[in-house]
Amino acid sequence: MTSNGPSSAPGRQPRPRSRPRLRAVAVALALAGALAATAPAAQATDRTGASLSRCGGRGVDPAAPIRYESDIVIKAPLRTIWKVQTDVEGWPSWQPPVTTMERLDPGRLRKGSRFRWTTPAPATPHTPATTLEITSTVRQLRNQDCILWKGPAIGEGLRIDEGVHLWTFREVEGGVRVHTEETWTGDQAEADVPTATEALGQGLEAWLRDLKATAEARSGGRPH
């Protein structure tokens, strides 16, 4: 595994070819956790055989036609990676596409927490340039283990009905293996499944790279 891409974990979808014009919308829609069809992938597992595709017994939408999953190993302590990822109010400081962020309830992120943010989405062959307003609800959270959220993303001329986004974290030799999966549903996204799948994949790969860079910078590249 390299710092710029996923491992060859079991069940991972092939990485789509790069399309520079899609990267901005890819990151935007992947952050929403909300927007060639593929069959459901086999569930990834850790070294003990435990599923990386579940959080508290729940996972992504098994019926969604748009799906992607990937992994990366981050050389930072688990507590650091977890804090970076779950401090959603801090996302704009390390994810430039997040233009605004608002927690909709106080306290630590937990099951039932809701947060709303905005991000620009440039024009595509099927949708206009717009600003997406994204509202996500945490459906499952296990401290320093996994988090699952879902919700819609809505902009002028663009709507993603529901995205389901899962993250799991496992300590491994040399760091932490971060596994992510996401599915999108909605008429606009499903009108062009290959393009939406490619956008989703590019967005998740970018998110993993940004998370790795941020967590490793904060920890000095020390895994423990």
Short mmCIF file of C-alpha atoms in Angstrom, two decimals, residues 25-172:
data_model
loop_
_atom_site.label_atom_id
_atom_site.label_comp_id
_atom_site.label_asym_id
_atom_site.label_seq_id
_atom_site.Cartn_x
_atom_site.Cartn_y
_atom_site.Cartn_z
CA VAL A 25 -17.45 17.29 -7.79
CA ALA A 26 -16.10 13.91 -6.67
CA VAL A 27 -14.77 15.34 -3.43
CA ALA A 28 -17.89 17.41 -2.92
CA LEU A 29 -20.30 14.53 -3.40
CA ALA A 30 -18.19 12.07 -1.44
CA LEU A 31 -18.19 14.52 1.47
CA ALA A 32 -21.94 14.61 1.22
CA GLY A 33 -22.03 11.05 2.38
CA ALA A 34 -25.27 11.45 0.62
CA LEU A 35 -24.63 10.92 -4.07
CA ALA A 36 -20.54 0.19 -15.24
CA ALA A 37 -22.98 -0.94 -12.39
CA THR A 38 -21.27 -3.43 -10.15
CA ALA A 39 -22.41 -6.37 -8.06
CA PRO A 40 -22.17 -6.00 -4.29
CA ALA A 41 -18.58 -6.57 -3.18
CA ALA A 42 -17.52 -9.25 -0.74
CA GLN A 43 -17.12 -7.83 2.72
CA ALA A 44 -13.59 -6.81 3.65
CA THR A 45 -12.21 -8.34 6.82
CA ASP A 46 -9.36 -7.57 9.20
CA ARG A 47 -6.63 -10.00 10.23
CA THR A 48 -8.93 -11.65 12.78
CA GLY A 49 -11.61 -12.24 10.16
CA ALA A 50 -13.90 -9.55 11.61
CA SER A 51 -15.89 -7.60 9.04
CA LEU A 52 -14.74 -4.10 8.13
CA SER A 53 -18.09 -3.57 6.39
CA ARG A 54 -20.22 -3.24 9.51
CA CYS A 55 -20.57 -0.78 12.36
CA GLY A 56 -22.82 -1.95 15.15
CA GLY A 57 -24.33 -4.46 12.74
CA ARG A 58 -25.09 -1.88 10.04
CA GLY A 59 -23.40 -1.10 6.74
CA VAL A 60 -23.92 0.66 3.42
CA ASP A 61 -26.96 0.14 1.20
CA PRO A 62 -26.61 -3.36 -0.32
CA ALA A 63 -29.09 -2.53 -3.11
CA ALA A 64 -27.49 0.75 -4.24
CA PRO A 65 -26.17 0.61 -7.84
CA ILE A 66 -23.46 3.18 -7.08
CA ARG A 67 -20.83 1.96 -4.63
CA TYR A 68 -17.11 2.12 -3.91
CA GLU A 69 -14.76 0.97 -1.15
CA SER A 70 -11.09 1.48 -0.39
CA ASP A 71 -8.39 1.34 2.31
CA ILE A 72 -5.25 3.12 3.38
CA VAL A 73 -2.70 2.61 6.18
CA ILE A 74 -1.98 5.73 8.19
CA LYS A 75 1.19 6.02 10.27
CA ALA A 76 -0.39 7.79 13.23
CA PRO A 77 -1.99 6.75 16.53
CA LEU A 78 -5.58 5.57 16.30
CA ARG A 79 -6.70 8.30 18.72
CA THR A 80 -5.24 10.98 16.44
CA ILE A 81 -6.89 9.63 13.30
CA TRP A 82 -10.21 9.25 15.10
CA LYS A 83 -10.09 12.81 16.40
CA VAL A 84 -9.31 14.26 12.96
CA GLN A 85 -12.13 12.34 11.32
CA THR A 86 -14.83 12.84 13.95
CA ASP A 87 -14.13 16.50 14.70
CA VAL A 88 -16.47 17.44 11.86
CA GLU A 89 -16.33 21.14 12.73
CA GLY A 90 -12.62 20.99 11.87
CA TRP A 91 -13.11 19.49 8.39
CA PRO A 92 -12.79 22.86 6.58
CA SER A 93 -9.24 23.21 7.93
CA TRP A 94 -8.00 20.13 6.07
CA GLN A 95 -10.63 19.52 3.39
CA PRO A 96 -10.79 22.62 1.16
CA PRO A 97 -14.07 21.59 -0.57
CA VAL A 98 -15.92 21.98 2.77
CA THR A 99 -16.88 25.66 2.65
CA THR A 100 -19.13 25.81 5.72
CA MET A 101 -19.87 23.41 8.57
CA GLU A 102 -22.49 23.51 11.32
CA ARG A 103 -23.17 21.03 14.10
CA LEU A 104 -26.90 20.73 14.70
CA ASP A 105 -26.55 19.43 18.26
CA PRO A 106 -24.02 19.98 21.07
CA GLY A 107 -21.41 17.69 22.59
CA ARG A 108 -19.32 14.90 21.20
CA LEU A 109 -20.29 13.25 17.96
CA ARG A 110 -22.49 10.27 18.80
CA LYS A 111 -25.28 8.13 17.40
CA GLY A 112 -28.06 10.47 16.36
CA SER A 113 -25.79 13.52 15.92
CA ARG A 114 -26.54 15.70 12.91
CA PHE A 115 -24.34 18.14 11.02
CA ARG A 116 -24.82 20.31 7.95
CA TRP A 117 -22.25 21.74 5.58
CA THR A 118 -21.95 23.22 2.11
CA THR A 119 -19.61 22.56 -0.76
CA PRO A 120 -19.47 23.68 -4.41
CA ALA A 121 -20.28 21.18 -7.14
CA PRO A 122 -19.12 22.18 -10.64
CA ALA A 123 -21.12 21.44 -13.76
CA THR A 124 -21.11 17.97 -15.30
CA PRO A 125 -22.61 16.80 -18.60
CA HIS A 126 -25.83 16.04 -16.70
CA THR A 127 -26.04 18.62 -13.90
CA PRO A 128 -25.37 22.37 -13.51
CA ALA A 129 -22.78 23.99 -11.30
CA THR A 130 -24.31 24.51 -7.88
CA THR A 131 -23.66 24.61 -4.15
CA LEU A 132 -24.73 21.52 -2.26
CA GLU A 133 -26.21 21.75 1.22
CA ILE A 134 -25.53 18.45 2.93
CA THR A 135 -27.19 17.15 6.06
CA SER A 136 -25.81 13.96 7.63
CA THR A 137 -27.09 11.92 10.55
CA VAL A 138 -24.83 9.52 12.45
CA ARG A 139 -26.51 6.10 12.48
CA GLN A 140 -23.81 4.14 14.30
CA LEU A 141 -20.66 5.08 16.19
CA ARG A 142 -18.26 2.93 18.19
CA ASN A 143 -15.44 4.92 19.76
CA GLN A 144 -12.14 4.53 17.85
CA ASP A 145 -13.65 1.65 15.90
CA CYS A 146 -16.23 2.75 13.34
CA ILE A 147 -18.74 5.37 12.27
CA LEU A 148 -21.66 5.27 9.83
CA TRP A 149 -23.66 8.27 8.64
CA LYS A 150 -26.26 8.88 5.96
CA GLY A 151 -28.26 11.70 4.44
CA PRO A 152 -29.13 13.78 1.36
CA ALA A 153 -27.30 16.51 -0.51
CA ILE A 154 -29.40 19.20 -2.19
CA GLY A 155 -28.47 22.01 -4.56
CA GLU A 156 -30.14 23.99 -7.31
CA GLY A 157 -30.57 21.52 -10.15
CA LEU A 158 -28.90 18.67 -8.28
CA ARG A 159 -30.18 16.28 -5.63
CA ILE A 160 -28.63 13.16 -4.12
CA ASP A 161 -31.44 11.39 -2.31
CA GLU A 162 -29.34 9.34 0.08
CA GLY A 163 -25.73 8.43 0.60
CA VAL A 164 -24.55 5.95 3.22
CA HIS A 165 -20.94 6.28 4.31
CA LEU A 166 -19.05 3.84 6.52
CA TRP A 167 -15.60 4.17 8.08
CA THR A 168 -13.78 1.50 10.12
CA PHE A 169 -10.40 1.75 11.86
CA ARG A 170 -8.09 -1.16 12.79
CA GLU A 171 -4.64 -1.02 14.33
CA VAL A 172 -2.11 -2.95 12.25
#
